[in-house]
mmCIF file of C-alpha atoms in Angstrom:
data_model
loop_
_atom_site.group_PDB
_atom_site.id
_atom_site.type_symbol
_atom_site.label_atom_id
_atom_site.label_comp_id
_atom_site.label_asym_id
_atom_site.label_seq_id
_atom_site.Cartn_x
_atom_site.Cartn_y
_atom_site.Cartn_z
ATOM 1 C CA UNK A 1 -5.684 13.027 -5.788
ATOM 2 C CA UNK A 2 -4.902 11.182 -8.988
ATOM 3 C CA UNK A 3 -1.380 11.506 -10.312
ATOM 4 C CA UNK A 4 -0.380 12.914 -13.679
ATOM 5 C CA UNK A 5 1.641 10.923 -16.207
ATOM 6 C CA UNK A 6 4.075 13.825 -16.621
ATOM 7 C CA UNK A 7 5.177 13.399 -12.987
ATOM 8 C CA UNK A 8 6.267 9.748 -12.779
ATOM 9 C CA UNK A 9 8.992 7.859 -10.977
ATOM 10 C CA UNK A 10 9.817 4.143 -10.875
ATOM 11 C CA UNK A 11 10.985 2.588 -7.628
ATOM 12 C CA UNK A 12 11.474 -1.147 -6.973
ATOM 13 C CA UNK A 13 9.691 -1.996 -10.202
ATOM 14 C CA UNK A 14 6.615 0.123 -9.436
ATOM 15 C CA UNK A 15 5.828 3.290 -11.378
ATOM 16 C CA UNK A 16 4.249 6.035 -9.290
ATOM 17 C CA UNK A 17 2.442 9.093 -10.616
ATOM 18 C CA UNK A 18 2.292 12.364 -8.701
ATOM 19 C CA UNK A 19 0.018 15.375 -8.835
ATOM 20 C CA UNK A 20 2.885 17.865 -8.981
ATOM 21 C CA UNK A 21 6.667 18.255 -9.132
ATOM 22 C CA UNK A 22 6.972 18.983 -5.409
ATOM 23 C CA UNK A 23 5.374 15.662 -4.424
ATOM 24 C CA UNK A 24 7.558 13.846 -6.944
ATOM 25 C CA UNK A 25 10.695 15.452 -5.483
ATOM 26 C CA UNK A 26 9.694 14.479 -1.927
ATOM 27 C CA UNK A 27 9.170 10.872 -2.965
ATOM 28 C CA UNK A 28 12.455 10.716 -4.879
ATOM 29 C CA UNK A 29 14.328 12.067 -1.859
ATOM 30 C CA UNK A 30 12.957 9.380 0.474
ATOM 31 C CA UNK A 31 10.889 6.676 -1.271
ATOM 32 C CA UNK A 32 10.880 4.339 1.745
ATOM 33 C CA UNK A 33 9.046 6.998 3.748
ATOM 34 C CA UNK A 34 6.289 7.470 1.176
ATOM 35 C CA UNK A 35 5.836 4.138 -0.603
ATOM 36 C CA UNK A 36 2.731 2.246 0.491
ATOM 37 C CA UNK A 37 2.982 -0.780 2.754
ATOM 38 C CA UNK A 38 3.243 -4.199 1.099
ATOM 39 C CA UNK A 39 4.155 -2.761 -2.282
ATOM 40 C CA UNK A 40 0.733 -1.153 -2.616
ATOM 41 C CA UNK A 41 -1.150 -4.470 -2.447
ATOM 42 C CA UNK A 42 -4.151 -4.987 -0.170
ATOM 43 C CA UNK A 43 -2.983 -4.980 3.447
ATOM 44 C CA UNK A 44 -5.887 -7.152 4.601
ATOM 45 C CA UNK A 45 -5.221 -9.854 1.992
ATOM 46 C CA UNK A 46 -1.506 -9.790 2.783
ATOM 47 C CA UNK A 47 -2.352 -10.465 6.431
ATOM 48 C CA UNK A 48 -5.199 -12.913 5.914
ATOM 49 C CA UNK A 49 -3.851 -15.075 3.069
ATOM 50 C CA UNK A 50 -0.434 -13.701 2.123
ATOM 51 C CA UNK A 51 -1.632 -12.940 -1.406
ATOM 52 C CA UNK A 52 -1.192 -9.890 -3.617
ATOM 53 C CA UNK A 53 -4.687 -8.486 -4.178
ATOM 54 C CA UNK A 54 -5.604 -5.305 -6.064
ATOM 55 C CA UNK A 55 -6.712 -2.241 -4.136
ATOM 56 C CA UNK A 56 -9.022 0.732 -4.363
ATOM 57 C CA UNK A 57 -6.701 3.741 -3.968
ATOM 58 C CA UNK A 58 -9.467 5.627 -2.182
ATOM 59 C CA UNK A 59 -9.690 2.987 0.573
ATOM 60 C CA UNK A 60 -6.717 3.460 2.838
ATOM 61 C CA UNK A 61 -5.500 3.962 6.371
ATOM 62 C CA UNK A 62 -2.373 5.639 7.663
ATOM 63 C CA UNK A 63 -0.708 3.788 10.522
ATOM 64 C CA UNK A 64 2.422 5.245 12.111
ATOM 65 C CA UNK A 65 2.983 7.500 9.070
ATOM 66 C CA UNK A 66 2.714 4.570 6.617
ATOM 67 C CA UNK A 67 0.039 4.237 3.916
ATOM 68 C CA UNK A 68 -1.953 0.978 3.937
ATOM 69 C CA UNK A 69 -4.255 0.256 0.991
ATOM 70 C CA UNK A 70 -7.300 -2.015 0.808
ATOM 71 C CA UNK A 71 -9.559 -3.873 -1.599
ATOM 72 C CA UNK A 72 -12.996 -2.246 -1.839
ATOM 73 C CA UNK A 73 -15.076 -3.634 -4.705
ATOM 74 C CA UNK A 74 -18.389 -5.444 -5.118
ATOM 75 C CA UNK A 75 -19.542 -4.590 -1.593
ATOM 76 C CA UNK A 76 -16.421 -6.024 0.030
ATOM 77 C CA UNK A 77 -14.471 -3.337 1.892
ATOM 78 C CA UNK A 78 -11.546 -5.122 3.525
ATOM 79 C CA UNK A 79 -10.639 -2.048 5.578
ATOM 80 C CA UNK A 80 -13.681 -2.837 7.729
ATOM 81 C CA UNK A 81 -12.355 -6.350 8.411
ATOM 82 C CA UNK A 82 -8.820 -5.030 8.958
ATOM 83 C CA UNK A 83 -10.069 -2.641 11.641
ATOM 84 C CA UNK A 84 -11.653 -5.528 13.560
ATOM 85 C CA UNK A 85 -8.312 -7.315 13.989
ATOM 86 C CA UNK A 86 -5.632 -4.842 12.935
ATOM 87 C CA UNK A 87 -2.827 -5.910 15.257
ATOM 88 C CA UNK A 88 -2.947 -9.591 14.327
ATOM 89 C CA UNK A 89 -3.441 -8.938 10.598
ATOM 90 C CA UNK A 90 -0.595 -6.413 10.495
ATOM 91 C CA UNK A 91 1.750 -8.843 12.238
ATOM 92 C CA UNK A 92 0.874 -11.596 9.745
ATOM 93 C CA UNK A 93 1.066 -9.201 6.784
ATOM 94 C CA UNK A 94 4.543 -8.057 7.838
ATOM 95 C CA UNK A 95 5.675 -11.696 7.977
ATOM 96 C CA UNK A 96 4.027 -12.587 4.659
ATOM 97 C CA UNK A 97 5.488 -9.554 2.891
ATOM 98 C CA UNK A 98 9.004 -10.615 3.896
ATOM 99 C CA UNK A 99 8.540 -13.707 1.700
ATOM 100 C CA UNK A 100 8.017 -11.486 -1.343
ATOM 101 C CA UNK A 101 10.952 -9.234 -0.466
ATOM 102 C CA UNK A 102 13.307 -12.159 0.183
ATOM 103 C CA UNK A 103 12.251 -13.896 -3.061
ATOM 104 C CA UNK A 104 13.756 -11.101 -5.143
#
C-alpha cells in the first residue's frame, strides 16, 4: 500500500511514508526491524555488482522477517534471478552493503 505524505518519518537519511499513524508509530519504535534491507536498494544488484539500483516497490521478498526489494522494469525482474542463487547473492550483498555503511 502506498504511503501518505502526512505520515512521514526520516531515518538514516531516508524519508519513509506510511499508510496510517499506527504503522508510523511501529516503525519509529523499532526502525531497524522494519527498514528494508540494503537501504531499500535492489538486493540482486547489491549482491551481483555491489551497486545501488532503483527498485519496484511491488517486487519484494521477505526473508527472515526482513524486506528485500528488487528492480523490475523493462522486462527485467531481478527477483527471478535472485531466487535462482539466493544464498550466494545474499552473502555477497551483505558484504557489499557493509562498504556503504562503513563509508559514512
